[in-house]
Short mmCIF file of C-alpha atoms and ligand atoms in Angstrom, two decimals:
data_model
loop_
_atom_site.label_atom_id
_atom_site.label_comp_id
_atom_site.label_asym_id
_atom_site.label_seq_id
_atom_site.Cartn_x
_atom_site.Cartn_y
_atom_site.Cartn_z
CA MET A 1 108.10 104.99 102.91
CA ASP A 2 107.40 109.12 101.66
CA HIS A 3 105.79 107.86 98.56
CA THR A 4 102.32 107.25 99.84
CA ARG A 5 102.04 111.29 100.83
CA ILE A 6 101.10 111.76 97.16
CA SER A 7 99.59 107.59 96.60
CA ALA A 8 95.58 107.73 95.81
CA ASP A 9 95.03 106.14 98.35
CA ALA A 10 96.96 109.06 100.59
CA GLN A 11 94.41 111.16 98.61
CA LEU A 12 91.45 109.75 99.00
CA ARG A 13 91.84 109.74 102.73
CA GLU A 14 92.89 112.83 103.12
CA ARG A 15 89.29 114.09 101.15
CA ALA A 16 87.56 111.23 103.98
CA ALA A 17 88.90 113.03 106.72
CA ARG A 18 86.71 115.61 105.41
CA VAL A 19 83.60 114.44 104.69
CA ILE A 20 83.78 110.79 106.42
CA PRO A 21 83.98 110.93 110.57
CA GLY A 22 87.41 109.75 111.62
CA GLY A 23 87.80 109.30 108.24
CA MET A 24 86.14 105.05 108.44
CA TRP A 25 83.56 104.00 110.80
CA GLY A 26 84.40 100.68 112.75
CA HIS A 27 87.54 97.98 112.70
CA LEU A 28 87.91 99.28 108.85
CA ASN A 29 89.92 102.20 109.80
CA ALA A 30 93.25 101.42 108.27
CA ALA A 31 94.41 104.01 110.20
CA LYS A 32 94.67 100.95 113.03
CA LEU A 33 97.04 99.77 110.53
CA PRO A 34 100.84 99.36 109.28
CA ALA A 35 101.25 102.30 107.84
CA ASN A 36 101.91 100.54 104.07
CA TYR A 37 98.19 98.98 104.77
CA PRO A 38 96.11 100.52 102.02
CA GLN A 39 92.49 101.77 103.13
CA TYR A 40 90.92 101.91 99.17
CA PHE A 41 90.30 98.94 97.09
CA VAL A 42 89.42 99.40 93.47
CA ARG A 43 89.41 95.70 91.82
CA GLY A 44 89.25 91.51 93.49
CA GLU A 45 89.76 88.88 91.53
CA GLY A 46 89.65 85.49 92.99
CA CYS A 47 91.64 85.72 95.88
CA HIS A 48 94.14 88.44 94.25
CA LEU A 49 92.96 92.51 95.59
CA TRP A 50 93.75 95.35 93.51
CA ASP A 51 94.73 98.69 95.92
CA ALA A 52 93.78 102.03 94.89
CA ASP A 53 97.03 102.20 93.68
CA GLY A 54 97.35 99.36 91.14
CA ARG A 55 99.24 96.89 93.33
CA GLU A 56 98.46 93.06 93.50
CA LEU A 57 97.68 91.64 96.59
CA ILE A 58 97.44 87.29 97.72
CA ASP A 59 94.82 87.84 99.91
CA PHE A 60 94.40 86.68 103.73
CA MET A 61 91.30 88.42 104.48
CA CYS A 62 88.21 87.77 101.77
CA ALA A 63 86.71 91.06 103.11
CA TRP A 64 87.23 89.81 106.27
CA GLY A 65 85.41 86.83 105.64
CA PRO A 66 81.97 87.81 102.96
CA MET A 67 84.17 86.58 99.85
CA ILE A 68 84.29 82.48 100.18
CA LEU A 69 84.27 81.34 96.38
CA GLY A 70 86.54 84.43 95.19
CA TYR A 71 86.21 87.37 93.91
CA SER A 72 84.04 87.91 91.37
CA ASP A 73 83.16 84.81 90.87
CA PRO A 74 81.97 84.22 87.50
CA ASP A 75 78.80 81.70 88.46
CA VAL A 76 77.62 84.05 91.33
CA GLU A 77 78.14 87.10 89.36
CA ALA A 78 76.49 85.60 86.03
CA ALA A 79 73.62 84.61 88.52
CA ALA A 80 73.19 87.92 90.39
CA ASN A 81 73.48 89.89 86.60
CA ALA A 82 70.70 87.51 85.38
CA GLN A 83 68.60 88.45 88.23
CA ARG A 84 69.78 92.51 88.42
CA ARG A 85 67.95 92.07 84.28
CA GLN A 86 64.61 90.67 85.72
CA GLY A 87 64.55 92.96 89.09
CA ASP A 88 65.76 93.28 92.76
CA VAL A 89 64.20 95.83 95.60
CA LEU A 90 60.37 95.09 94.62
CA ASN A 91 57.12 95.61 96.03
CA GLY A 92 57.58 92.37 97.92
CA PRO A 93 60.02 89.03 97.29
CA SER A 94 61.29 86.95 94.32
CA ALA A 95 60.51 83.38 93.78
CA ARG A 96 64.43 83.49 94.76
CA LEU A 97 62.89 83.90 98.66
CA VAL A 98 61.62 80.56 98.97
CA GLU A 99 64.03 78.61 95.95
CA LEU A 100 66.76 80.26 98.95
CA ALA A 101 64.71 79.16 102.24
CA GLU A 102 64.20 75.49 100.49
CA LEU A 103 67.98 75.57 100.09
CA MET A 104 69.04 76.03 103.35
CA VAL A 105 66.61 74.01 104.88
CA GLY A 106 68.06 71.06 102.88
CA THR A 107 71.57 71.73 103.74
CA VAL A 108 72.01 73.23 106.69
CA ALA A 109 71.38 69.97 109.08
CA HIS A 110 68.98 72.14 112.28
CA ALA A 111 67.15 73.82 110.02
CA ASP A 112 63.21 72.94 108.99
CA TRP A 113 62.83 77.23 108.23
CA ALA A 114 64.86 80.14 107.11
CA MET A 115 64.18 83.75 107.71
CA PHE A 116 66.65 86.44 105.62
CA GLN A 117 68.35 89.69 106.36
CA LYS A 118 70.84 91.89 105.01
CA ASN A 119 73.97 91.59 108.01
CA GLY A 120 75.27 89.20 111.13
CA THR A 121 73.90 92.22 113.21
CA ASP A 122 70.34 91.50 111.94
CA ALA A 123 70.65 87.73 112.06
CA THR A 124 72.44 87.68 115.72
CA THR A 125 69.45 90.63 117.07
CA THR A 126 66.34 88.62 115.19
CA CYS A 127 67.74 85.36 117.01
CA ALA A 128 67.77 86.98 120.59
CA MET A 129 64.16 88.58 120.17
CA ILE A 130 62.75 85.39 118.06
CA ALA A 131 64.27 83.49 122.10
CA ARG A 132 62.94 86.26 123.79
CA ALA A 133 59.65 85.89 122.72
CA ALA A 134 58.92 82.13 122.36
CA GLN A 135 58.75 82.17 126.27
CA GLY A 136 58.16 85.65 127.12
CA ARG A 137 61.80 85.63 129.09
CA ARG A 138 64.69 87.86 128.89
CA LYS A 139 68.36 86.73 130.26
CA ILE A 140 70.85 85.87 126.71
CA LEU A 141 73.93 84.29 127.42
CA VAL A 142 76.66 85.29 125.48
CA ALA A 143 80.12 84.11 125.75
CA ARG A 144 82.78 86.77 128.26
CA GLY A 145 84.91 88.30 124.35
CA ALA A 146 82.46 87.15 122.02
CA TYR A 147 81.53 89.21 118.95
CA HIS A 148 78.09 88.91 118.23
CA GLY A 149 77.19 92.17 116.12
CA ALA A 150 77.69 96.03 116.09
CA VAL A 151 73.92 97.11 118.58
CA PRO A 152 73.27 99.13 121.44
CA TRP A 153 71.98 95.22 123.31
CA CYS A 154 75.38 92.90 122.26
CA ASN A 155 78.19 95.99 121.10
CA PRO A 156 81.53 95.28 123.06
CA TYR A 157 82.51 98.59 123.08
CA PRO A 158 80.29 101.17 125.03
CA GLN A 159 80.66 104.65 123.47
CA GLY A 160 76.61 105.73 122.54
CA SER A 161 75.58 103.00 123.89
CA THR A 162 73.78 101.93 127.68
CA ALA A 163 74.29 99.55 130.71
CA GLU A 164 70.51 99.31 130.35
CA ASP A 165 71.06 98.24 127.38
CA ARG A 166 73.16 95.29 127.85
CA ALA A 167 70.48 94.49 131.07
CA HIS A 168 70.11 91.17 130.49
CA LEU A 169 73.36 89.84 128.94
CA ILE A 170 75.17 87.22 131.37
CA THR A 171 78.55 85.99 130.20
CA TYR A 172 80.11 83.24 130.91
CA ASP A 173 83.43 81.79 129.31
CA TYR A 174 83.14 79.78 126.25
CA ASN A 175 84.51 75.96 126.43
CA ASP A 176 84.12 75.39 130.12
CA SER A 177 80.93 74.15 130.85
CA ALA A 178 81.16 75.31 134.56
CA SER A 179 80.52 78.53 134.28
CA LEU A 180 78.12 77.98 131.37
CA GLU A 181 76.10 76.21 134.24
CA ARG A 182 76.37 79.26 136.70
CA ALA A 183 75.49 81.20 133.96
CA VAL A 184 71.97 78.84 133.44
CA ALA A 185 71.89 79.20 137.37
CA GLU A 186 72.10 82.85 137.53
CA ALA A 187 69.88 83.50 134.60
CA GLY A 188 67.14 81.06 136.41
CA ASP A 189 63.53 80.64 135.44
CA ASP A 190 64.29 83.71 132.84
CA LEU A 191 66.51 81.90 130.53
CA ALA A 192 65.67 83.34 127.03
CA GLY A 193 68.94 81.59 125.53
CA ILE A 194 72.78 80.64 125.20
CA PHE A 195 74.83 82.17 122.34
CA VAL A 196 78.05 80.40 121.80
CA SER A 197 80.00 82.06 118.95
CA ALA A 198 81.23 78.75 115.86
CA PHE A 199 84.65 78.03 117.72
CA LYS A 200 85.85 80.80 120.30
CA HIS A 201 87.51 84.15 117.50
CA ASP A 202 88.13 86.22 120.37
CA LEU A 203 90.29 89.48 118.60
CA GLY A 204 93.69 89.27 119.21
CA LYS A 205 93.22 85.62 121.41
CA PRO A 206 94.38 82.13 120.08
CA HIS A 207 91.16 80.44 118.01
CA GLU A 208 90.05 77.28 120.26
CA LEU A 209 87.27 74.68 118.46
CA PRO A 210 84.55 74.31 120.50
CA SER A 211 85.34 71.22 122.93
CA PRO A 212 82.91 68.55 122.65
CA ALA A 213 81.99 68.56 125.94
CA PHE A 214 81.23 72.08 126.54
CA ALA A 215 78.59 71.51 123.51
CA LYS A 216 77.17 68.77 124.87
CA ALA A 217 76.76 70.58 127.88
CA ALA A 218 75.57 73.39 126.62
CA ARG A 219 72.80 72.03 124.55
CA ALA A 220 71.83 69.83 127.51
CA LEU A 221 71.26 72.77 129.71
CA CYS A 222 69.13 74.38 126.36
CA ASP A 223 67.19 71.05 126.51
CA ARG A 224 66.75 71.34 130.42
CA SER A 225 65.58 75.05 130.40
CA GLY A 226 63.46 75.06 127.86
CA ALA A 227 65.88 78.17 125.95
CA ALA A 228 67.37 78.43 122.95
CA LEU A 229 70.89 77.08 121.58
CA ILE A 230 71.66 80.23 119.58
CA LEU A 231 74.83 79.48 117.33
CA ASP A 232 76.75 82.59 116.10
CA ASP A 233 77.89 80.74 112.47
CA VAL A 234 78.26 84.45 111.52
CA ARG A 235 81.94 84.27 110.89
CA ALA A 236 82.06 80.56 110.01
CA GLY A 237 79.11 79.40 108.00
CA PHE A 238 80.03 77.24 105.34
CA ARG A 239 83.61 77.56 105.89
CA LEU A 240 83.76 74.52 108.22
CA HIS A 241 80.74 72.38 107.46
CA MET A 242 77.66 73.32 105.04
CA GLY A 243 75.09 71.93 107.47
CA GLY A 244 76.15 74.76 109.96
CA SER A 245 79.60 74.81 112.24
CA TRP A 246 78.49 72.64 114.61
CA GLU A 247 77.47 69.68 112.91
CA THR A 248 81.32 69.34 113.31
CA MET A 249 80.74 68.11 116.97
CA GLY A 250 77.17 66.44 116.28
CA VAL A 251 75.49 68.97 118.18
CA LYS A 252 72.22 71.33 116.87
CA PRO A 253 71.41 74.17 118.08
CA ASP A 254 68.08 75.20 117.82
CA LEU A 255 68.11 78.64 115.71
CA ALA A 256 71.58 79.92 113.88
CA ALA A 257 72.55 82.64 112.28
CA TRP A 258 74.00 83.40 108.73
CA SER A 259 75.69 86.32 106.96
CA LYS A 260 79.46 87.10 105.81
CA ALA A 261 79.72 84.44 103.25
CA ILE A 262 76.46 82.88 102.26
CA ALA A 263 76.60 84.92 99.49
CA ASN A 264 79.87 85.59 98.10
CA GLY A 265 80.25 88.96 98.76
CA HIS A 266 76.48 90.14 98.36
CA ALA A 267 75.28 91.49 101.46
CA LEU A 268 72.92 88.77 103.08
CA ALA A 269 72.10 87.64 106.14
CA ALA A 270 69.84 84.40 107.53
CA VAL A 271 68.53 82.76 110.46
CA THR A 272 67.17 79.33 110.02
CA GLY A 273 65.69 77.49 113.30
CA ASN A 274 63.57 74.52 114.24
CA ASP A 275 60.88 74.13 115.04
CA ARG A 276 60.24 74.84 118.36
CA PHE A 277 60.38 78.40 117.18
CA ARG A 278 58.57 78.74 114.43
CA GLN A 279 55.63 80.13 116.19
CA ALA A 280 57.64 82.95 117.78
CA ALA A 281 59.38 83.21 114.56
CA ALA A 282 56.29 84.20 112.80
CA HIS A 283 55.31 86.61 115.44
CA ILE A 284 58.05 88.87 116.20
CA PHE A 285 58.02 92.03 113.66
CA ILE A 286 61.17 92.21 112.11
CA THR A 287 61.60 93.38 108.93
CA GLY A 288 64.25 95.67 106.37
CA SER A 289 64.09 97.87 103.11
CA PHE A 290 65.89 95.21 101.49
CA TRP A 291 65.86 91.89 102.90
CA THR A 292 63.30 91.14 100.25
CA ALA A 293 66.07 92.22 97.83
CA SER A 294 66.66 89.49 94.99
CA VAL A 295 70.29 90.05 94.03
CA ALA A 296 71.64 88.74 97.07
CA MET A 297 69.23 86.11 97.19
CA ALA A 298 70.25 84.80 93.00
CA ALA A 299 73.65 85.13 94.21
CA SER A 300 73.49 83.17 97.46
CA LEU A 301 71.02 79.82 95.49
CA ALA A 302 74.61 80.05 93.61
CA THR A 303 77.14 80.52 96.37
CA ILE A 304 75.78 77.89 97.69
CA ALA A 305 75.49 74.91 94.76
CA LYS A 306 78.83 75.49 93.76
CA LEU A 307 80.54 75.70 97.51
CA LYS A 308 78.13 72.01 97.94
CA ALA A 309 79.07 70.77 94.30
CA ILE A 310 82.66 71.57 94.95
CA ASP A 311 82.91 70.50 98.79
CA GLY A 312 84.64 74.28 99.07
CA PRO A 313 85.35 73.24 102.67
CA ALA A 314 87.74 70.53 102.34
CA ILE A 315 89.25 72.37 100.06
CA MET A 316 89.94 75.88 102.38
CA ARG A 317 90.69 73.15 104.75
CA ARG A 318 93.73 72.29 102.35
CA MET A 319 94.66 75.34 101.46
CA GLY A 320 95.00 76.23 105.04
CA GLU A 321 97.01 72.87 106.06
CA ARG A 322 99.01 73.86 103.09
CA LEU A 323 99.60 77.19 104.33
CA ARG A 324 100.04 76.78 108.12
CA ALA A 325 102.96 73.90 107.53
CA GLY A 326 104.86 76.08 105.37
CA LEU A 327 104.47 79.01 108.02
CA ASP A 328 105.49 76.42 110.55
CA ALA A 329 108.40 75.14 109.23
CA GLN A 330 109.45 78.87 108.20
CA ALA A 331 108.90 80.01 111.72
CA ARG A 332 111.38 76.96 113.23
CA ALA A 333 114.04 77.77 110.48
CA HIS A 334 114.23 81.08 111.60
CA GLY A 335 113.92 81.16 114.99
CA VAL A 336 110.77 82.42 115.62
CA ALA A 337 107.92 81.55 118.30
CA LEU A 338 104.51 81.39 116.92
CA ARG A 339 101.19 79.94 118.08
CA GLN A 340 98.90 79.34 114.69
CA SER A 341 95.65 78.49 116.01
CA GLY A 342 91.77 78.44 114.35
CA PRO A 343 90.56 75.83 111.92
CA PRO A 344 92.74 76.07 109.16
CA GLN A 345 90.03 77.46 106.85
CA MET A 346 90.40 80.00 109.50
CA PRO A 347 93.94 80.66 111.13
CA VAL A 348 95.13 83.34 114.10
CA ILE A 349 98.12 83.90 113.43
CA LEU A 350 100.01 84.95 117.05
CA PHE A 351 104.15 85.50 117.96
CA ASP A 352 105.04 84.38 121.60
CA ASP A 353 106.11 87.31 123.40
CA ASP A 354 104.55 89.69 121.83
CA PRO A 355 101.78 91.46 124.44
CA GLU A 356 102.02 94.84 121.63
CA ARG A 357 101.71 92.79 118.28
CA ARG A 358 105.26 94.26 117.27
CA LYS A 359 106.52 91.17 116.13
CA GLY A 360 103.00 90.34 114.47
CA TRP A 361 102.63 93.82 112.40
CA LEU A 362 105.74 93.83 111.34
CA PHE A 363 105.71 90.33 110.04
CA CYS A 364 102.57 91.64 108.35
CA SER A 365 103.68 94.05 106.45
CA GLU A 366 106.88 92.72 105.18
CA ALA A 367 104.88 90.36 103.66
CA LEU A 368 102.17 93.29 102.39
CA LYS A 369 105.67 95.07 100.28
CA ARG A 370 105.42 91.36 98.96
CA GLY A 371 102.09 91.35 97.91
CA VAL A 372 100.40 89.31 100.37
CA TYR A 373 97.73 90.77 102.74
CA MET A 374 97.31 89.12 106.25
CA HIS A 375 96.16 89.81 109.84
CA ALA A 376 98.31 90.45 112.92
CA ALA A 377 94.88 90.12 115.33
CA HIS A 378 91.79 88.95 113.53
CA THR A 379 90.84 85.77 111.90
CA MET A 380 91.72 85.45 108.72
CA PHE A 381 90.08 83.52 105.79
CA LEU A 382 90.64 80.89 103.32
CA SER A 383 88.67 80.73 99.83
CA ALA A 384 88.00 78.22 97.44
CA ALA A 385 89.40 80.38 95.36
CA HIS A 386 93.76 80.16 96.82
CA SER A 387 95.61 77.24 94.63
CA GLU A 388 98.27 75.91 95.63
CA ALA A 389 100.15 78.24 93.85
CA ASP A 390 99.08 81.46 95.49
CA ILE A 391 99.68 79.42 99.06
CA ASP A 392 103.92 78.88 97.62
CA ARG A 393 104.20 82.47 96.86
CA ALA A 394 102.23 83.67 99.32
CA LEU A 395 105.06 82.12 100.99
CA GLU A 396 107.79 82.64 99.41
CA ALA A 397 106.79 86.15 100.47
CA THR A 398 106.53 84.99 104.48
CA ASP A 399 109.98 83.69 104.18
CA GLN A 400 111.44 86.68 103.72
CA ALA A 401 108.77 88.53 106.92
CA PHE A 402 110.38 86.04 109.13
CA ALA A 403 113.67 86.85 108.55
CA GLU A 404 112.94 90.67 109.07
CA VAL A 405 111.33 89.72 112.16
CA ALA A 406 114.46 87.29 113.25
CA ARG A 407 116.45 90.16 112.30
CA GLN A 408 114.59 92.86 114.13
CA PHE A 409 113.64 90.45 117.39
CA GLY A 410 116.14 88.39 117.28
C1 PLP B 501 80.92 89.48 111.81
C2 PLP B 501 79.86 88.94 112.69
C3 PLP B 501 78.92 89.44 113.21
C4 PLP B 501 77.94 90.88 112.50
O1 PLP B 501 77.78 90.55 111.17
P1 PLP B 501 77.81 92.14 110.86
O2 PLP B 501 77.53 91.81 109.20
O3 PLP B 501 78.46 92.65 110.84
O4 PLP B 501 76.65 92.75 111.13
C5 PLP B 501 78.09 88.56 114.17
N1 PLP B 501 78.90 87.49 115.14
C6 PLP B 501 80.31 86.90 114.17
C7 PLP B 501 80.76 86.24 114.93
C8 PLP B 501 81.23 88.25 113.48
O5 PLP B 501 81.98 87.67 112.92
#
């Protein structure tokens, strides 16, 4: 693909290499993706993206989660624009703060109160602080391999943080009640909280829904010890259930962390909690320069209202099931073995016998050539803007991508 050398994307990457360390930070560095993946985008509408070179793509990453109703959703943007004309960051919050807290409390099943931040990491960190402040305990349990953000207390990569930053973390295995019990025993009377992901969505691993037994064990262990059950709903929030992802299990957390999709792409995070943790939440010192910004809150009010009105989770489930069934049939027809897992709204597709993900990335880059943006290792995302026609168009591309995988890998 020699023309990529002079593409707009390549030119931006060249300039970035001079003024941005590594060209791009974190998981978004496109150098880690196949060569035909764009780094830069210019526009999004519905479930369609346009990259810096004008290629139109049907998007199954949804901005890595934040987009849930479609890029540039007209109702969300109208609410955001109306608020922007009045003010965004002021000396303090606008009425949108109270309205949004009321809406979260009315929507999220376990919630008696809500607080707002900007990023998912702000929300998970706030949850850990509230849990620790509640009873002056230190130990926080997290599942091995689970991602809860990129600050030192939870950053999974060691560069730039110390072992001491994570001194009071104890790990357990997701969906393994016995290992959770062992971790609780190790924490003893210093147990502040247990973090659980909405479901097991570790990078590059098959995704697993929580088993009812595990969810109930986590709840019971927190009830017995007085520790906080903390649901990290940052990635899954409002895609599986409007009341919170563990409503599908009938288990209520004490605290929950939200971000990604709650304002359809506007920067916003939230912590919801029950009355047992209200006092602690009121007494920790936590703040941010932009945490009361009203535009994102107006966007969130419109996003949540619309998701409820159209039953967003049901639409995403239906579209995800259509995609999954189509991919399964194609894989069988091409004699390619793969495993689709995760809830249909948030799939991950992993090929069998593919330790270095060469099949996975070949499949994705062949799909990308034909206008479909997927990922070979990370959770993908459906949105309420995906239509049957979009799924069917995407499936035309994946059929040819499977053919190429079958041709190269036999
Ligand atoms: C993305 C994510 C976070 C961190 O959110 P940021 O907005 O990137 O800080 C935390 N937990 C989970 C499960 C996530 O997917």
